[in-house]
Amino acid sequence: MSKQEEYIRCYKDKTRVYFIENYLHTFDAMEGHEVPFKLFPRQKAYLDSCANYAETISIKCRQSGISTLTAAYTCGEMVFAKRNAPEITLCIANKLDQAVELLNKIVNFLDQVPRWMWGNEFYSADPDNDKNKKSIYIKRNKNYVELVNGCKVYARASTPHASRGISAVRTVIIDEASFLADVSGYSAARACQATVADPKCFMISTPNGKDQLYYKTYIQAIKKENNFHIVEFKWFQDTRYN
């Protein structure tokens, strides 16, 4: 299959399953090294929800890798984004370090993407060609990444000012949502999606009692009182443990 055909196949699969399984690697603690990112059925169900629902809430056990999976999906969205509609992502967590960790996961996956997927300007069959050394990043620091195709990722702690200076956010990722000490960051993040035609929100967490945000959102989703689609992860559905 030619590179063009591969690109088209990855682009058309909105779940990003094909892209993730064929082009990304992830660290396997049991193996002790990077391994191809092969997905088990519940992970594919989660990606299907990400692709086909505006809002997804997951309920999971610890160490289920859903934050990593969400980062891989976001990477795919950034790679295949249209230049006239760049993917703007805001990662929110209780503390900045946790949000930065999620951003770093996205960047780690971006660094794995074959250079030919970024276009002829960044790839040559000649390994010594300067095209292969050209950075795909316009800006890259601890809290912010901007790609050559206009896509951006922000990492912010959950505060009333979480979205200050940010606009037109298509995707909001709330990591460990049930542990947010200040839920105003969620409201601020969703407000900066007001001008986007097809905004998305992914709420990821392990349960933490009857917290103000995650528990309430999950219960409302069960009762069909909001638009969140639920994806549950049981420990025995993870092939690493079963």
mmCIF file of C-alpha atoms in Angstrom:
data_model
loop_
_atom_site.group_PDB
_atom_site.id
_atom_site.type_symbol
_atom_site.label_atom_id
_atom_site.label_comp_id
_atom_site.label_asym_id
_atom_site.label_seq_id
_atom_site.Cartn_x
_atom_site.Cartn_y
_atom_site.Cartn_z
ATOM 1 C CA MET A 1 0.000 0.000 0.000
ATOM 2 C CA SER A 2 1.384 3.415 -0.945
ATOM 3 C CA LYS A 3 1.922 6.215 1.562
ATOM 4 C CA GLN A 4 -0.965 8.121 0.028
ATOM 5 C CA GLU A 5 -3.291 5.135 0.407
ATOM 6 C CA GLU A 6 -2.133 4.661 4.004
ATOM 7 C CA TYR A 7 -2.772 8.307 4.780
ATOM 8 C CA ILE A 8 -6.267 8.122 3.314
ATOM 9 C CA ARG A 9 -7.046 4.968 5.285
ATOM 10 C CA CYS A 10 -5.898 6.582 8.537
ATOM 11 C CA TYR A 11 -7.766 9.791 7.743
ATOM 12 C CA LYS A 12 -11.075 8.085 6.972
ATOM 13 C CA ASP A 13 -11.086 6.007 10.158
ATOM 14 C CA LYS A 14 -12.501 8.613 12.540
ATOM 15 C CA THR A 15 -12.059 6.305 15.535
ATOM 16 C CA ARG A 16 -8.276 6.427 14.878
ATOM 17 C CA VAL A 17 -8.051 2.699 15.695
ATOM 18 C CA TYR A 18 -6.117 1.877 12.519
ATOM 19 C CA PHE A 19 -3.733 4.801 12.996
ATOM 20 C CA ILE A 20 -3.059 3.984 16.649
ATOM 21 C CA GLU A 21 -2.518 0.262 16.151
ATOM 22 C CA ASN A 22 -0.264 0.662 13.124
ATOM 23 C CA TYR A 23 1.769 3.760 13.924
ATOM 24 C CA LEU A 24 1.908 4.328 17.684
ATOM 25 C CA HIS A 25 3.732 2.629 20.532
ATOM 26 C CA THR A 26 3.148 2.803 24.271
ATOM 27 C CA PHE A 27 5.123 1.793 27.341
ATOM 28 C CA ASP A 28 4.144 -1.591 28.778
ATOM 29 C CA ALA A 29 5.095 -1.814 32.455
ATOM 30 C CA MET A 30 4.867 -5.618 32.397
ATOM 31 C CA GLU A 31 7.220 -5.849 29.405
ATOM 32 C CA GLY A 32 9.407 -3.014 30.631
ATOM 33 C CA HIS A 33 9.666 -1.304 27.233
ATOM 34 C CA GLU A 34 7.713 0.323 24.400
ATOM 35 C CA VAL A 35 5.346 -2.007 22.535
ATOM 36 C CA PRO A 36 2.946 -1.528 19.600
ATOM 37 C CA PHE A 37 -0.291 0.043 20.839
ATOM 38 C CA LYS A 38 -2.668 -2.870 20.327
ATOM 39 C CA LEU A 39 -6.173 -2.154 21.558
ATOM 40 C CA PHE A 40 -8.532 -4.443 23.424
ATOM 41 C CA PRO A 41 -12.298 -4.319 22.719
ATOM 42 C CA ARG A 42 -13.293 -1.852 25.439
ATOM 43 C CA GLN A 43 -10.586 0.559 24.302
ATOM 44 C CA LYS A 44 -12.019 0.392 20.787
ATOM 45 C CA ALA A 45 -15.477 1.047 22.222
ATOM 46 C CA TYR A 46 -14.093 4.138 23.942
ATOM 47 C CA LEU A 47 -12.533 5.407 20.703
ATOM 48 C CA ASP A 48 -15.814 4.792 18.902
ATOM 49 C CA SER A 49 -17.530 6.975 21.503
ATOM 50 C CA CYS A 50 -14.881 9.687 21.117
ATOM 51 C CA ALA A 51 -15.473 9.716 17.365
ATOM 52 C CA ASN A 52 -19.259 9.531 17.325
ATOM 53 C CA TYR A 53 -20.418 11.388 20.445
ATOM 54 C CA ALA A 54 -19.820 14.994 21.400
ATOM 55 C CA GLU A 55 -19.353 14.102 25.063
ATOM 56 C CA THR A 56 -17.884 10.944 26.557
ATOM 57 C CA ILE A 57 -17.569 10.020 30.217
ATOM 58 C CA SER A 58 -15.610 6.958 31.264
ATOM 59 C CA ILE A 59 -15.756 5.129 34.566
ATOM 60 C CA LYS A 60 -12.681 2.996 35.104
ATOM 61 C CA CYS A 61 -10.439 1.166 37.494
ATOM 62 C CA ARG A 62 -6.943 2.450 38.205
ATOM 63 C CA GLN A 63 -4.117 1.879 35.724
ATOM 64 C CA SER A 64 -6.504 1.202 32.866
ATOM 65 C CA GLY A 65 -4.612 3.479 30.487
ATOM 66 C CA ILE A 66 -7.563 5.617 29.401
ATOM 67 C CA SER A 67 -5.652 8.884 29.742
ATOM 68 C CA THR A 68 -2.975 7.427 27.470
ATOM 69 C CA LEU A 69 -5.630 6.214 25.034
ATOM 70 C CA THR A 70 -7.253 9.662 24.975
ATOM 71 C CA ALA A 71 -3.841 11.185 24.281
ATOM 72 C CA ALA A 72 -3.356 8.793 21.341
ATOM 73 C CA TYR A 73 -6.779 9.705 19.938
ATOM 74 C CA THR A 74 -5.998 13.415 20.315
ATOM 75 C CA CYS A 75 -2.700 12.895 18.512
ATOM 76 C CA GLY A 76 -4.595 11.372 15.583
ATOM 77 C CA GLU A 77 -7.039 14.264 15.510
ATOM 78 C CA MET A 78 -4.141 16.718 15.331
ATOM 79 C CA VAL A 79 -2.297 14.841 12.595
ATOM 80 C CA PHE A 80 -5.343 14.632 10.320
ATOM 81 C CA ALA A 81 -6.860 18.024 11.123
ATOM 82 C CA LYS A 82 -7.682 20.309 8.212
ATOM 83 C CA ARG A 83 -5.452 23.377 8.024
ATOM 84 C CA ASN A 84 -8.501 25.638 7.890
ATOM 85 C CA ALA A 85 -9.942 23.943 10.992
ATOM 86 C CA PRO A 86 -7.038 23.192 13.363
ATOM 87 C CA GLU A 87 -7.588 21.025 16.417
ATOM 88 C CA ILE A 88 -7.436 23.087 19.624
ATOM 89 C CA THR A 89 -7.295 20.956 22.779
ATOM 90 C CA LEU A 90 -7.431 22.018 26.421
ATOM 91 C CA CYS A 91 -6.255 19.542 29.064
ATOM 92 C CA ILE A 92 -7.635 20.233 32.554
ATOM 93 C CA ALA A 93 -6.663 18.486 35.781
ATOM 94 C CA ASN A 94 -6.738 19.181 39.504
ATOM 95 C CA LYS A 95 -3.096 20.260 39.446
ATOM 96 C CA LEU A 96 -1.016 21.682 36.611
ATOM 97 C CA ASP A 97 1.535 18.860 36.781
ATOM 98 C CA GLN A 98 -1.172 16.321 36.044
ATOM 99 C CA ALA A 99 -2.445 18.321 33.068
ATOM 100 C CA VAL A 100 1.134 18.684 31.814
ATOM 101 C CA GLU A 101 1.570 14.916 32.067
ATOM 102 C CA LEU A 102 -1.393 14.456 29.725
ATOM 103 C CA LEU A 103 0.044 17.037 27.300
ATOM 104 C CA ASN A 104 3.372 15.184 27.394
ATOM 105 C CA LYS A 105 1.630 11.962 26.444
ATOM 106 C CA ILE A 106 0.115 13.677 23.411
ATOM 107 C CA VAL A 107 3.522 15.071 22.423
ATOM 108 C CA ASN A 108 5.147 11.656 22.860
ATOM 109 C CA PHE A 109 2.682 10.216 20.353
ATOM 110 C CA LEU A 110 3.161 13.154 17.973
ATOM 111 C CA ASP A 111 6.894 12.432 17.981
ATOM 112 C CA GLN A 112 6.167 8.865 16.849
ATOM 113 C CA VAL A 113 4.147 9.872 13.781
ATOM 114 C CA PRO A 114 5.975 9.047 10.513
ATOM 115 C CA ARG A 115 7.338 12.225 8.993
ATOM 116 C CA TRP A 116 5.732 11.557 5.634
ATOM 117 C CA MET A 117 2.332 12.056 7.277
ATOM 118 C CA TRP A 118 3.206 15.734 7.801
ATOM 119 C CA GLY A 119 3.741 16.311 4.065
ATOM 120 C CA ASN A 120 6.573 16.641 1.582
ATOM 121 C CA GLU A 121 7.922 19.679 3.362
ATOM 122 C CA PHE A 122 8.940 17.469 6.304
ATOM 123 C CA TYR A 123 9.963 14.232 4.608
ATOM 124 C CA SER A 124 12.451 12.945 2.064
ATOM 125 C CA ALA A 125 13.449 9.399 1.154
ATOM 126 C CA ASP A 126 17.021 10.628 1.483
ATOM 127 C CA PRO A 127 17.828 10.297 5.205
ATOM 128 C CA ASP A 128 20.403 13.106 4.966
ATOM 129 C CA ASN A 129 17.948 15.599 3.524
ATOM 130 C CA ASP A 130 17.275 18.615 5.748
ATOM 131 C CA LYS A 131 13.522 18.067 5.356
ATOM 132 C CA ASN A 132 13.809 15.152 7.784
ATOM 133 C CA LYS A 133 15.228 17.472 10.440
ATOM 134 C CA LYS A 134 12.607 20.189 10.144
ATOM 135 C CA SER A 135 10.520 20.519 13.293
ATOM 136 C CA ILE A 136 6.778 19.936 13.186
ATOM 137 C CA TYR A 137 6.422 22.300 16.167
ATOM 138 C CA ILE A 138 6.049 26.061 15.994
ATOM 139 C CA LYS A 139 6.095 26.271 19.788
ATOM 140 C CA ARG A 140 6.751 23.596 22.368
ATOM 141 C CA ASN A 141 7.038 24.217 26.081
ATOM 142 C CA LYS A 142 5.808 22.769 29.357
ATOM 143 C CA ASN A 143 2.238 24.043 29.150
ATOM 144 C CA TYR A 144 1.675 24.602 25.437
ATOM 145 C CA VAL A 145 2.307 23.022 22.064
ATOM 146 C CA GLU A 146 1.582 24.424 18.608
ATOM 147 C CA LEU A 147 2.048 22.443 15.388
ATOM 148 C CA VAL A 148 2.828 23.627 11.877
ATOM 149 C CA ASN A 149 -0.751 22.812 10.815
ATOM 150 C CA GLY A 150 -2.162 25.211 13.396
ATOM 151 C CA CYS A 151 -3.197 22.608 15.985
ATOM 152 C CA LYS A 152 -2.621 23.534 19.630
ATOM 153 C CA VAL A 153 -2.673 21.838 23.036
ATOM 154 C CA TYR A 154 -2.885 23.683 26.353
ATOM 155 C CA ALA A 155 -2.355 22.251 29.839
ATOM 156 C CA ARG A 156 -4.054 24.082 32.707
ATOM 157 C CA ALA A 157 -4.963 23.450 36.321
ATOM 158 C CA SER A 158 -8.641 23.623 37.191
ATOM 159 C CA THR A 159 -9.198 27.221 38.306
ATOM 160 C CA PRO A 160 -11.672 29.946 37.317
ATOM 161 C CA HIS A 161 -8.963 31.217 34.934
ATOM 162 C CA ALA A 162 -8.249 27.855 33.308
ATOM 163 C CA SER A 163 -9.211 29.071 29.841
ATOM 164 C CA ARG A 164 -7.840 32.612 30.036
ATOM 165 C CA GLY A 165 -6.336 33.605 26.694
ATOM 166 C CA ILE A 166 -7.730 30.514 24.949
ATOM 167 C CA SER A 167 -10.534 30.462 22.418
ATOM 168 C CA ALA A 168 -12.162 28.172 19.851
ATOM 169 C CA VAL A 169 -11.343 25.023 21.797
ATOM 170 C CA ARG A 170 -12.724 21.971 20.035
ATOM 171 C CA THR A 171 -11.774 19.345 22.615
ATOM 172 C CA VAL A 172 -11.733 19.603 26.400
ATOM 173 C CA ILE A 173 -10.163 16.711 28.301
ATOM 174 C CA ILE A 174 -10.861 16.555 32.036
ATOM 175 C CA ASP A 175 -8.403 14.108 33.600
ATOM 176 C CA GLU A 176 -9.348 12.474 36.934
ATOM 177 C CA ALA A 177 -12.443 14.647 36.963
ATOM 178 C CA SER A 178 -13.726 13.324 40.291
ATOM 179 C CA PHE A 179 -10.657 14.735 42.083
ATOM 180 C CA LEU A 180 -11.023 18.373 40.978
ATOM 181 C CA ALA A 181 -10.848 20.596 44.050
ATOM 182 C CA ASP A 182 -12.148 23.557 42.017
ATOM 183 C CA VAL A 183 -14.772 22.583 39.446
ATOM 184 C CA SER A 184 -14.954 26.134 38.091
ATOM 185 C CA GLY A 185 -12.149 25.160 35.725
ATOM 186 C CA TYR A 186 -14.556 22.824 33.961
ATOM 187 C CA SER A 187 -17.133 25.583 33.460
ATOM 188 C CA ALA A 188 -14.434 27.942 32.209
ATOM 189 C CA ALA A 189 -13.141 25.336 29.772
ATOM 190 C CA ARG A 190 -16.572 24.579 28.332
ATOM 191 C CA ALA A 191 -17.287 28.297 27.918
ATOM 192 C CA CYS A 192 -14.401 28.665 25.468
ATOM 193 C CA GLN A 193 -16.078 26.100 23.183
ATOM 194 C CA ALA A 194 -19.058 28.362 22.524
ATOM 195 C CA THR A 195 -17.926 29.389 19.036
ATOM 196 C CA VAL A 196 -16.976 25.883 17.864
ATOM 197 C CA ALA A 197 -19.382 24.020 15.587
ATOM 198 C CA ASP A 198 -18.656 20.497 16.851
ATOM 199 C CA PRO A 199 -17.071 20.694 20.324
ATOM 200 C CA LYS A 200 -16.090 17.564 22.220
ATOM 201 C CA CYS A 201 -15.524 16.806 25.886
ATOM 202 C CA PHE A 202 -13.881 13.728 27.383
ATOM 203 C CA MET A 203 -14.312 13.254 31.116
ATOM 204 C CA ILE A 204 -11.957 10.620 32.513
ATOM 205 C CA SER A 205 -11.830 9.431 36.101
ATOM 206 C CA THR A 206 -11.794 6.727 38.694
ATOM 207 C CA PRO A 207 -14.704 7.153 41.137
ATOM 208 C CA ASN A 208 -14.127 9.295 44.223
ATOM 209 C CA GLY A 209 -17.383 9.286 46.119
ATOM 210 C CA LYS A 210 -20.107 11.828 45.436
ATOM 211 C CA ASP A 211 -17.902 14.615 44.127
ATOM 212 C CA GLN A 212 -19.321 17.847 42.683
ATOM 213 C CA LEU A 213 -18.566 17.228 39.008
ATOM 214 C CA TYR A 214 -17.865 13.686 37.908
ATOM 215 C CA TYR A 215 -20.416 11.854 40.061
ATOM 216 C CA LYS A 216 -23.147 14.344 39.193
ATOM 217 C CA THR A 217 -22.359 14.183 35.472
ATOM 218 C CA TYR A 218 -22.243 10.389 35.504
ATOM 219 C CA ILE A 219 -25.566 10.017 37.317
ATOM 220 C CA GLN A 220 -27.194 12.486 34.920
ATOM 221 C CA ALA A 221 -25.778 10.532 31.987
ATOM 222 C CA ILE A 222 -27.363 7.333 33.331
ATOM 223 C CA LYS A 223 -30.710 9.137 33.572
ATOM 224 C CA LYS A 224 -30.274 10.628 30.064
ATOM 225 C CA GLU A 225 -30.368 14.111 31.565
ATOM 226 C CA ASN A 226 -27.274 15.256 29.670
ATOM 227 C CA ASN A 227 -25.505 14.363 26.427
ATOM 228 C CA PHE A 228 -22.606 12.367 27.876
ATOM 229 C CA HIS A 229 -22.141 8.869 26.489
ATOM 230 C CA ILE A 230 -20.905 6.385 29.116
ATOM 231 C CA VAL A 231 -18.085 3.901 28.500
ATOM 232 C CA GLU A 232 -17.398 1.596 31.444
ATOM 233 C CA PHE A 233 -14.125 -0.252 31.999
ATOM 234 C CA LYS A 234 -14.071 -3.308 34.252
ATOM 235 C CA TRP A 235 -10.695 -4.628 35.351
ATOM 236 C CA PHE A 236 -11.367 -8.053 33.776
ATOM 237 C CA GLN A 237 -11.993 -6.412 30.384
ATOM 238 C CA ASP A 238 -8.336 -5.350 30.278
ATOM 239 C CA THR A 239 -6.409 -8.181 28.617
ATOM 240 C CA ARG A 240 -3.278 -7.255 30.582
ATOM 241 C CA TYR A 241 -4.988 -8.421 33.778
ATOM 242 C CA ASN A 242 -7.118 -11.236 32.390
#
